[in-house]
CSV table of C-alpha atoms in Angstrom, one decimal:
chain,number,residue,atom,x,y,z
C,1,MET,CA,-0.1,-0.2,-0.2
C,2,ALA,CA,1.2,3.4,-0.6
C,3,SER,CA,2.3,5.5,2.2
C,4,SER,CA,0.2,8.2,3.7
C,5,GLY,CA,2.8,9.3,5.9
C,6,LEU,CA,4.1,12.3,3.3
C,7,HIS,CA,3.8,15.5,4.6
C,8,TYR,CA,5.3,18.8,3.3
C,9,ASP,CA,5.2,22.2,5.4
C,10,LEU,CA,2.9,24.5,3.5
C,11,ILE,CA,2.2,28.4,4.5
C,12,ASP,CA,-0.7,29.8,2.6
C,13,HIS,CA,-1.0,33.7,2.4
C,14,THR,CA,-3.0,36.2,0.2
C,15,LEU,CA,-1.7,39.6,-0.5
C,16,ASP,CA,-4.0,42.5,-0.2
C,17,ASN,CA,-3.9,42.7,-4.0
C,18,GLY,CA,-5.1,39.4,-4.3
C,19,LEU,CA,-1.9,37.3,-5.2
C,20,ARG,CA,-2.1,33.9,-3.2
C,21,VAL,CA,1.3,32.7,-2.0
C,22,VAL,CA,2.1,29.5,-0.8
C,23,VAL,CA,5.4,28.6,0.8
C,24,ASN,CA,6.9,24.9,1.1
C,25,PRO,CA,10.3,25.4,3.4
C,26,ASP,CA,12.7,22.8,2.8
C,27,PRO,CA,16.1,23.5,4.3
C,28,SER,CA,17.6,20.9,2.8
C,29,SER,CA,17.3,22.1,-0.9
C,30,PRO,CA,20.2,23.6,-1.8
C,31,GLY,CA,18.3,26.6,-3.9
C,32,VAL,CA,14.5,28.1,-4.3
C,33,ALA,CA,11.9,27.6,-6.8
C,34,VAL,CA,9.6,30.2,-7.8
C,35,ASN,CA,6.6,29.0,-9.8
C,36,LEU,CA,3.7,31.2,-11.0
C,37,TRP,CA,0.5,30.2,-12.5
C,38,TYR,CA,-1.7,32.4,-14.4
C,39,GLN,CA,-5.2,31.5,-14.2
C,40,VAL,CA,-5.6,31.6,-18.1
C,41,GLY,CA,-5.0,29.1,-20.7
C,42,SER,CA,-6.2,27.9,-24.6
C,43,ARG,CA,-9.7,27.2,-23.3
C,44,ASP,CA,-10.0,31.3,-22.1
C,45,GLU,CA,-9.3,32.5,-25.6
C,46,VAL,CA,-12.0,33.6,-28.0
C,47,ALA,CA,-12.8,32.6,-31.6
C,48,GLN,CA,-10.7,33.9,-34.2
C,49,ARG,CA,-8.3,34.9,-31.2
C,50,THR,CA,-6.5,31.3,-30.4
C,51,GLY,CA,-2.9,30.7,-29.4
C,52,PHE,CA,-2.7,34.2,-27.2
C,53,ALA,CA,-1.9,32.5,-23.7
C,54,HIS,CA,0.8,30.6,-25.7
C,55,LEU,CA,2.2,33.8,-27.6
C,56,PHE,CA,2.6,35.1,-23.8
C,57,GLU,CA,4.5,32.5,-22.8
C,58,HIS,CA,7.0,33.7,-25.5
C,59,LEU,CA,6.0,37.7,-25.1
C,60,MET,CA,6.9,37.4,-21.0
C,61,PHE,CA,10.5,37.2,-21.9
C,62,GLN,CA,10.8,40.3,-24.0
C,63,GLY,CA,11.6,43.0,-21.4
C,64,THR,CA,9.3,45.2,-19.7
C,65,TRP,CA,8.4,49.1,-19.6
C,66,THR,CA,10.6,49.5,-16.4
C,67,GLY,CA,14.2,48.6,-18.2
C,68,VAL,CA,14.0,44.8,-18.5
C,69,GLY,CA,15.6,44.2,-21.8
C,70,VAL,CA,14.5,41.7,-24.4
C,71,GLY,CA,16.0,38.3,-23.2
C,72,GLU,CA,17.4,39.8,-20.3
C,73,HIS,CA,15.1,37.9,-17.7
C,74,LEU,CA,16.5,34.4,-19.0
C,75,ALA,CA,19.7,35.7,-19.3
C,76,ALA,CA,19.9,37.7,-15.6
C,77,ILE,CA,19.0,34.4,-14.3
C,78,GLN,CA,21.2,31.7,-16.2
C,79,ALA,CA,23.9,34.1,-15.1
C,80,THR,CA,23.3,33.2,-11.4
C,81,GLY,CA,23.8,29.8,-12.2
C,82,GLY,CA,19.9,29.5,-12.1
C,83,GLY,CA,17.5,28.4,-14.9
C,84,ALA,CA,14.1,29.8,-16.1
C,85,ASN,CA,11.2,28.7,-18.5
C,86,ALA,CA,7.3,28.3,-19.2
C,87,THR,CA,4.9,26.2,-20.5
C,88,THR,CA,1.4,27.0,-21.5
C,89,SER,CA,-1.8,24.1,-21.3
C,90,PHE,CA,-5.6,24.4,-21.9
C,91,ASP,CA,-6.1,25.6,-18.6
C,92,ARG,CA,-3.3,27.6,-17.0
C,93,THR,CA,0.1,29.3,-18.3
C,94,ASN,CA,3.2,28.5,-15.7
C,95,TYR,CA,6.3,30.8,-15.5
C,96,PHE,CA,9.3,29.3,-13.2
C,97,GLU,CA,12.7,29.7,-12.0
C,98,THR,CA,15.1,28.0,-9.6
C,99,VAL,CA,17.8,29.9,-8.2
C,100,THR,CA,20.3,29.9,-5.2
C,101,PRO,CA,19.1,31.8,-2.3
C,102,GLY,CA,21.1,34.9,-2.9
C,103,ALA,CA,19.3,35.3,-6.3
C,104,LEU,CA,15.9,35.1,-4.9
C,105,ASP,CA,15.1,38.8,-5.2
C,106,LEU,CA,16.3,39.2,-8.7
C,107,ALA,CA,13.7,36.4,-9.7
C,108,LEU,CA,10.8,37.9,-8.1
C,109,TRP,CA,12.0,41.5,-8.9
C,110,LEU,CA,12.1,40.0,-12.6
C,111,GLU,CA,8.6,38.2,-12.0
C,112,ALA,CA,7.0,41.4,-10.5
C,113,GLN,CA,8.1,43.6,-13.2
C,114,ARG,CA,6.4,41.7,-16.1
C,115,MET,CA,3.5,41.1,-14.3
C,116,GLU,CA,3.0,44.6,-13.9
C,117,ALA,CA,4.6,46.3,-16.8
C,118,LEU,CA,5.3,43.6,-20.1
C,119,LYS,CA,6.6,45.1,-23.1
C,120,VAL,CA,3.4,44.4,-25.5
C,121,ASP,CA,4.7,46.5,-28.6
C,122,GLN,CA,4.4,46.0,-32.2
C,123,THR,CA,8.1,44.9,-32.7
C,124,ASN,CA,7.8,42.5,-30.0
C,125,LEU,CA,4.3,41.2,-31.2
C,126,ASP,CA,5.6,40.7,-34.9
C,127,THR,CA,8.8,39.0,-33.3
C,128,GLN,CA,7.3,36.6,-31.3
C,129,ARG,CA,4.5,35.8,-33.6
C,130,GLU,CA,6.8,34.5,-36.0
C,131,VAL,CA,8.9,32.4,-33.4
C,132,VAL,CA,5.4,30.7,-32.6
C,133,LYS,CA,4.9,30.1,-36.1
C,134,GLU,CA,8.2,28.2,-36.6
C,135,GLU,CA,8.0,26.4,-33.6
C,136,LYS,CA,4.3,25.0,-34.7
C,137,ARG,CA,6.1,24.2,-38.1
C,138,GLN,CA,8.6,22.3,-36.5
C,139,ARG,CA,7.0,20.5,-33.6
C,140,TYR,CA,3.3,19.8,-35.2
C,141,ASP,CA,3.2,20.6,-38.8
C,142,ASN,CA,6.4,18.7,-39.9
C,143,GLN,CA,6.5,16.1,-37.4
C,144,PRO,CA,4.8,12.4,-37.9
C,145,TYR,CA,1.6,12.2,-35.6
C,146,GLY,CA,1.9,15.9,-35.0
C,147,ASP,CA,-1.5,16.9,-35.7
C,148,THR,CA,-2.8,13.9,-33.3
C,149,PHE,CA,-3.9,16.2,-30.5
C,150,GLU,CA,-5.4,18.8,-32.5
C,151,LEU,CA,-7.6,16.4,-34.2
C,152,LEU,CA,-8.8,14.7,-31.3
C,153,THR,CA,-10.0,18.1,-29.2
C,154,SER,CA,-11.6,19.5,-32.5
C,155,LEU,CA,-13.5,16.5,-32.9
C,156,ALA,CA,-14.1,15.3,-29.6
C,157,PHE,CA,-15.2,19.3,-28.2
C,158,GLY,CA,-15.9,20.7,-31.3
C,159,ALA,CA,-14.4,23.6,-32.7
C,160,ASP,CA,-16.1,25.9,-30.8
C,161,HIS,CA,-15.8,24.6,-27.5
C,162,PRO,CA,-13.1,26.1,-25.1
C,163,TYR,CA,-11.4,23.2,-25.3
C,164,GLY,CA,-12.0,22.3,-29.0
C,165,HIS,CA,-8.4,23.9,-30.1
C,166,THR,CA,-4.5,23.0,-28.6
C,167,PRO,CA,-2.7,25.6,-26.9
C,168,ILE,CA,-0.4,26.0,-30.2
C,169,GLY,CA,-3.4,27.7,-31.6
C,170,SER,CA,-4.6,28.9,-35.1
C,171,MET,CA,-1.5,30.8,-37.2
C,172,ALA,CA,-4.3,32.2,-39.2
C,173,ASP,CA,-5.6,33.9,-35.9
C,174,LEU,CA,-1.9,34.9,-34.6
C,175,ASP,CA,-1.5,36.6,-38.3
C,176,SER,CA,-4.9,38.6,-37.9
C,177,ALA,CA,-4.1,39.5,-34.3
C,178,ASP,CA,-3.5,43.5,-34.0
C,179,LEU,CA,-1.6,44.7,-31.1
C,180,ALA,CA,-4.8,46.1,-29.0
C,181,ASP,CA,-5.9,42.8,-29.3
C,182,VAL,CA,-3.1,41.2,-27.6
C,183,GLN,CA,-2.3,44.2,-25.1
C,184,ALA,CA,-6.1,43.5,-24.2
C,185,PHE,CA,-5.1,39.9,-23.5
C,186,TYR,CA,-2.2,40.8,-21.0
C,187,ASP,CA,-4.4,43.6,-19.2
C,188,HIS,CA,-7.3,41.4,-18.8
C,189,TRP,CA,-5.4,38.1,-17.4
C,190,TYR,CA,-2.3,39.1,-16.0
C,191,CYS,CA,-2.7,40.6,-12.8
C,192,PRO,CA,-2.1,39.6,-9.1
C,193,SER,CA,-5.5,38.6,-8.4
C,194,ASN,CA,-5.1,35.7,-11.0
C,195,ALA,CA,-2.1,34.3,-10.0
C,196,VAL,CA,-0.7,32.0,-7.5
C,197,LEU,CA,3.1,32.3,-6.2
C,198,VAL,CA,5.0,29.3,-5.2
C,199,LEU,CA,8.0,29.4,-3.1
C,200,ALA,CA,9.8,26.4,-2.1
C,201,GLY,CA,13.3,25.4,-1.2
C,202,GLN,CA,15.7,27.2,1.2
C,203,ILE,CA,13.5,29.6,2.6
C,204,THR,CA,11.8,30.1,5.8
C,205,ALA,CA,8.0,31.2,5.5
C,206,ASP,CA,8.6,34.9,7.3
C,207,GLU,CA,11.4,35.4,4.4
C,208,ALA,CA,9.3,34.4,1.8
C,209,LEU,CA,6.3,36.1,2.4
C,210,THR,CA,8.1,39.1,3.1
C,211,ARG,CA,10.0,39.2,-0.3
C,212,ALA,CA,6.8,38.5,-1.9
C,213,GLN,CA,4.9,41.4,-0.5
C,214,HIS,CA,8.4,43.7,-1.0
C,215,HIS,CA,8.1,42.8,-4.6
C,216,PHE,CA,4.5,42.1,-5.8
C,217,GLY,CA,2.6,44.2,-3.0
C,218,ALA,CA,2.7,47.2,-4.6
C,219,ILE,CA,1.0,46.0,-7.9
C,220,PRO,CA,-2.4,47.6,-8.1
C,221,ALA,CA,-5.0,45.2,-7.3
C,222,ARG,CA,-7.5,44.2,-10.1
C,223,GLN,CA,-10.6,41.9,-9.9
C,224,ARG,CA,-10.1,38.5,-10.7
C,225,PRO,CA,-11.5,37.8,-14.2
C,226,THR,CA,-14.1,35.6,-14.8
C,227,ARG,CA,-13.4,32.7,-16.9
C,228,ALA,CA,-16.1,31.5,-19.1
C,229,THR,CA,-18.4,28.5,-18.2
C,230,MET,CA,-17.2,25.1,-19.4
C,231,GLY,CA,-20.2,23.6,-21.3
C,232,LEU,CA,-20.4,19.9,-22.5
C,233,PRO,CA,-18.9,18.8,-26.0
C,234,GLN,CA,-20.7,20.1,-28.8
C,235,VAL,CA,-20.8,17.0,-30.7
C,236,ASP,CA,-22.2,13.7,-29.5
C,237,LEU,CA,-19.6,10.9,-31.0
C,238,ARG,CA,-20.4,8.1,-29.5
C,239,GLY,CA,-19.5,4.5,-31.4
C,240,ALA,CA,-18.5,7.2,-34.4
C,241,ARG,CA,-14.9,6.8,-36.3
C,242,HIS,CA,-12.9,8.8,-37.9
C,243,VAL,CA,-10.1,8.0,-40.1
C,244,VAL,CA,-7.3,10.1,-41.2
C,245,HIS,CA,-4.3,9.4,-43.9
C,246,ARG,CA,-0.9,10.6,-43.1
C,247,ASP,CA,2.5,10.2,-44.5
C,248,VAL,CA,3.4,8.2,-41.2
C,249,PRO,CA,5.2,5.3,-40.5
C,250,ARG,CA,2.5,3.1,-39.0
C,251,ASP,CA,-0.8,3.0,-38.2
C,252,THR,CA,-2.0,4.1,-35.0
C,253,VAL,CA,-5.3,3.9,-33.0
C,254,HIS,CA,-6.9,6.2,-30.8
C,255,LEU,CA,-9.9,5.3,-28.7
C,256,VAL,CA,-11.5,8.4,-27.0
C,257,TRP,CA,-14.2,8.8,-24.2
C,258,PRO,CA,-15.2,12.2,-22.2
C,259,VAL,CA,-14.7,11.5,-18.6
C,260,PRO,CA,-15.2,13.6,-15.6
C,261,PRO,CA,-12.6,16.6,-15.0
C,262,GLN,CA,-9.7,16.5,-13.0
C,263,HIS,CA,-9.6,16.3,-9.3
C,264,SER,CA,-13.7,15.3,-9.6
C,265,GLY,CA,-16.1,12.3,-9.2
C,266,ASP,CA,-14.1,8.9,-10.5
C,267,ASP,CA,-10.8,10.7,-11.8
C,268,LEU,CA,-9.0,9.1,-9.0
C,269,ALA,CA,-10.3,5.6,-9.8
C,270,LEU,CA,-9.7,6.4,-13.7
C,271,ASP,CA,-6.2,7.2,-12.8
C,272,VAL,CA,-5.6,4.0,-11.2
C,273,ALA,CA,-7.3,1.9,-13.9
C,274,LEU,CA,-5.6,3.7,-16.8
C,275,GLY,CA,-2.0,2.8,-15.1
C,276,LEU,CA,-3.3,-0.8,-14.9
C,277,LEU,CA,-4.0,-0.7,-18.7
C,278,SER,CA,-0.9,0.5,-19.6
C,279,GLY,CA,1.7,1.6,-17.1
C,280,GLY,CA,4.5,0.0,-17.4
C,281,GLN,CA,5.4,-3.8,-19.2
C,282,SER,CA,3.6,-5.6,-16.5
C,283,ALA,CA,0.2,-3.6,-17.4
C,284,ARG,CA,-2.7,-5.6,-19.2
C,285,LEU,CA,-2.6,-3.8,-22.9
C,286,HIS,CA,1.7,-4.3,-22.9
C,287,GLN,CA,1.2,-7.9,-22.0
C,288,ARG,CA,-1.7,-8.7,-24.1
C,289,LEU,CA,-1.3,-6.7,-27.2
C,290,VAL,CA,2.6,-6.2,-27.3
C,291,ARG,CA,4.2,-9.3,-26.1
C,292,GLU,CA,1.8,-11.9,-26.1
C,293,LEU,CA,0.0,-11.7,-29.5
C,294,GLU,CA,2.3,-9.0,-31.0
C,295,VAL,CA,-0.1,-6.7,-32.7
C,296,ALA,CA,1.4,-3.9,-31.3
C,297,GLU,CA,4.7,-1.3,-31.2
C,298,GLY,CA,3.4,0.1,-28.3
C,299,VAL,CA,0.2,1.0,-26.2
C,300,SER,CA,-0.7,4.2,-23.6
C,301,ALA,CA,-3.6,4.9,-21.9
C,302,SER,CA,-4.2,8.2,-19.8
C,303,THR,CA,-6.4,11.4,-19.5
C,304,LEU,CA,-5.3,14.7,-21.0
C,305,GLY,CA,-6.0,16.4,-17.3
C,306,LEU,CA,-8.5,18.9,-18.2
C,307,VAL,CA,-10.0,20.6,-15.3
C,308,ALA,CA,-13.4,22.1,-16.2
C,309,GLY,CA,-16.4,20.7,-17.5
C,310,THR,CA,-15.6,17.7,-19.3
C,311,ASN,CA,-11.7,15.7,-19.5
C,312,LEU,CA,-11.0,13.2,-22.2
C,313,ALA,CA,-9.4,9.5,-21.5
C,314,LEU,CA,-7.3,8.3,-24.5
C,315,VAL,CA,-6.0,5.0,-25.2
C,316,SER,CA,-3.6,4.3,-28.0
C,317,ALA,CA,-2.2,1.8,-29.8
C,318,ARG,CA,0.8,1.8,-32.7
C,319,VAL,CA,-0.1,-1.2,-35.1
C,320,ARG,CA,2.5,-3.8,-36.6
C,321,PRO,CA,2.5,-3.7,-39.9
C,322,GLU,CA,1.1,-7.3,-40.2
C,323,SER,CA,-2.2,-6.2,-37.9
C,324,SER,CA,-4.9,-4.4,-38.9
C,325,PRO,CA,-6.5,-1.6,-36.8
C,326,ALA,CA,-9.6,-2.6,-36.6
C,327,GLN,CA,-8.3,-6.0,-35.3
C,328,VAL,CA,-6.2,-4.0,-32.3
C,329,ARG,CA,-9.0,-1.8,-31.6
C,330,ASP,CA,-11.3,-4.8,-30.8
C,331,LEU,CA,-8.3,-6.3,-28.6
C,332,LEU,CA,-8.2,-2.9,-26.8
C,333,LEU,CA,-11.7,-2.6,-26.2
C,334,ALA,CA,-11.7,-6.7,-25.0
C,335,GLU,CA,-9.1,-5.8,-22.4
C,336,ILE,CA,-10.7,-2.5,-21.1
C,337,VAL,CA,-14.2,-4.5,-20.9
C,338,ALA,CA,-12.3,-7.8,-19.2
C,339,LEU,CA,-10.7,-5.5,-16.4
C,340,ALA,CA,-14.2,-3.7,-16.1
C,341,THR,CA,-16.1,-7.0,-15.5
C,342,GLU,CA,-13.4,-8.9,-13.7
C,343,GLY,CA,-11.7,-5.8,-11.8
C,344,PRO,CA,-8.0,-6.2,-10.8
C,345,THR,CA,-6.4,-8.6,-8.5
C,346,ASP,CA,-4.9,-7.7,-5.6
C,347,GLU,CA,-1.5,-8.0,-6.8
C,348,GLU,CA,-2.0,-5.7,-9.8
C,349,LEU,CA,-3.7,-3.3,-7.3
C,350,ASP,CA,-0.5,-3.5,-5.1
C,351,ARG,CA,1.8,-3.3,-8.0
C,352,ALA,CA,0.2,-0.3,-9.1
C,353,ASP,CA,0.3,1.5,-5.8
C,354,ALA,CA,4.2,0.6,-5.5
C,355,GLN,CA,4.4,2.1,-9.0
C,356,THR,CA,2.6,5.3,-8.0
C,357,GLU,CA,4.5,6.2,-5.1
C,358,ARG,CA,7.8,5.4,-6.5
C,359,GLU,CA,7.0,7.8,-9.6
C,360,TRP,CA,5.4,10.8,-7.2
C,361,LEU,CA,8.4,10.4,-4.6
C,362,GLU,CA,10.6,10.8,-7.3
C,363,GLU,CA,9.0,14.0,-9.0
C,364,LEU,CA,8.9,15.2,-5.7
C,365,ALA,CA,12.2,14.8,-4.7
C,366,THR,CA,13.3,18.1,-7.0
C,367,VAL,CA,12.3,21.4,-5.5
C,368,GLU,CA,11.2,22.7,-9.0
C,369,ALA,CA,9.1,19.8,-9.8
C,370,ARG,CA,7.5,20.0,-6.1
C,371,ALA,CA,6.7,23.4,-6.5
C,372,ASP,CA,5.1,23.4,-9.8
C,373,GLU,CA,2.9,20.2,-8.0
C,374,ILE,CA,2.1,22.3,-5.0
C,375,ASN,CA,1.0,25.1,-7.4
C,376,GLN,CA,-1.2,23.0,-9.6
C,377,TRP,CA,-3.2,21.7,-6.6
C,378,THR,CA,-3.6,25.2,-5.1
C,379,SER,CA,-4.8,26.3,-8.7
C,380,THR,CA,-7.1,23.7,-9.4
C,381,THR,CA,-8.6,22.8,-6.3
C,382,GLY,CA,-7.9,25.6,-4.1
C,383,ASP,CA,-6.2,23.6,-1.1
C,384,PRO,CA,-2.2,23.0,-1.7
C,385,THR,CA,-2.6,21.0,1.5
C,386,ALA,CA,-4.1,18.1,-0.8
C,387,ILE,CA,-0.7,17.4,-2.4
C,388,ASN,CA,-0.2,15.5,1.5
C,389,ARG,CA,-3.2,13.4,0.6
C,390,HIS,CA,-2.5,12.4,-2.5
C,391,LEU,CA,-0.8,8.9,-2.4
C,392,ALA,CA,-3.4,7.9,0.2
C,393,ASP,CA,-6.2,9.0,-1.6
C,394,LEU,CA,-4.9,6.8,-4.7
C,395,SER,CA,-4.1,3.8,-2.2
C,396,ALA,CA,-7.5,4.0,-1.0
C,397,VAL,CA,-8.9,3.0,-4.7
C,398,THR,CA,-10.3,-0.7,-4.5
C,399,ALA,CA,-10.9,-2.8,-7.1
C,400,ASP,CA,-14.7,-2.2,-7.5
C,401,ASP,CA,-13.8,1.5,-7.7
C,402,VAL,CA,-12.0,0.4,-10.8
C,403,SER,CA,-14.6,-1.7,-12.1
C,404,ARG,CA,-17.2,0.8,-11.5
C,405,ALA,CA,-15.4,3.4,-12.9
C,406,LEU,CA,-14.2,1.9,-16.5
C,407,GLY,CA,-17.9,0.4,-16.9
C,408,THR,CA,-19.5,4.1,-16.1
C,409,HIS,CA,-17.0,5.8,-18.3
C,410,LEU,CA,-14.9,3.8,-20.6
C,411,ALA,CA,-18.0,1.7,-21.8
C,412,PRO,CA,-17.0,0.2,-25.6
C,413,GLU,CA,-20.8,1.6,-26.9
C,414,ASP,CA,-19.7,4.9,-25.9
C,415,VAL,CA,-15.9,5.2,-27.6
C,416,PHE,CA,-15.0,7.5,-30.4
C,417,THR,CA,-12.3,6.3,-32.4
C,418,LEU,CA,-9.5,7.9,-34.4
C,419,ASP,CA,-7.5,5.7,-37.2
C,420,TYR,CA,-4.4,7.5,-37.7
C,421,LEU,CA,-3.5,5.4,-40.9
C,422,THR,CA,-0.4,5.6,-42.9
C,423,ALA,CA,-1.2,7.0,-46.4
C,424,SER,CA,-0.5,3.2,-48.3
C,425,ASN,CA,-3.3,2.3,-46.2
C,426,PRO,CA,-6.2,0.9,-48.1
C,427,LEU,CA,-8.9,1.6,-45.8
C,428,PRO,CA,-11.6,4.2,-46.9
C,429,ALA,CA,-11.1,7.9,-45.3
C,430,SER,CA,-14.7,8.2,-44.5
C,431,GLU,CA,-15.2,11.1,-42.2
C,432,LYS,CA,-17.5,9.5,-39.5
C,433,GLU,CA,-18.4,5.8,-39.9
C,434,ALA,CA,-20.4,3.7,-37.2
C,435,ARG,CA,-18.6,1.4,-35.7
C,436,ARG,CA,-21.5,-1.4,-35.9
């Protein structure tokens, strides 16, 4: 069973301007992690203005009206021996640094400057717009299988749903965006009340809160922006099949179901179930499809981690050349039904517990990863202390929970299939085809 004794000291405080600050003192750490989540992601973009959240991941390193030059944020942190980066998802944008204790004031000052006075001008917009377009070409357009998640989200949610496009956005939308649009996005979403700052590492709680107040406290308060209500997917794809042909080396089958959002309902039981199906070489799908029957080169099962309205569960397999997508699809569904009907064995649950505990503790061992996890729990659930209960909550999932979650949410009749086929595969590329 997974240990329930994990406990991190966490101090939670909100500044007068609305910035929430969570501190995890860790005197054993050689450095300090600065982790800032803004509650804005691709789901908050409006029609014809997609890609803005990710665009700001780049713009935030382009200097401020207060004197930080283009590229100086990253250069200044690296000059101290630290590191900095940023990521964008459907639900948030994250900026982070890991520095020595002596460079903490520098990191906090830089973050505060760009929170209040980012230099959004035509030159920076034009430059970073081209950077983002090149990133899309390299990572999506010119990569085998690069458009998979764009297809999955647009098909599963509908193009007009907040989750119906990926964070990379539309290059046509970025091309048509003007400076006023981009400045308005920054003014609306980038404010203290819409952010959570986590400081973890070699710092006391008093020092952390004092420094946060010093650097961020004078930023004017603004009302926290209201996020749009997340509706259900606009399309009903139960039993549907979508086929695309691409210049890729292997056929791939993706099975997709709408499931409860992260941190709600059966999400923990589903996480355990998907781990039992694909978590390592001893998992059911790997044993059956890869090792025993040799019909797939690899399998995976996970959710997209979406936190509002609806999440997606995704079970995928790369098909071996001598096998067919239909054969692999039926075998995947058969294994899911078998686990739902029979439930996992005690040995499987114990192995899943041990693997989850090992992976979780390895992740939290680095102060930068721990700060990000703390921010994830704070920003998505409102409760940073939930990180201390996560292992125990996962360990409490029973065989009956797994069976119920799979039977309820991953029923074969509710599946939507995306067959991502090689250009030479003779199967017809029908837009929507009933399974039976």
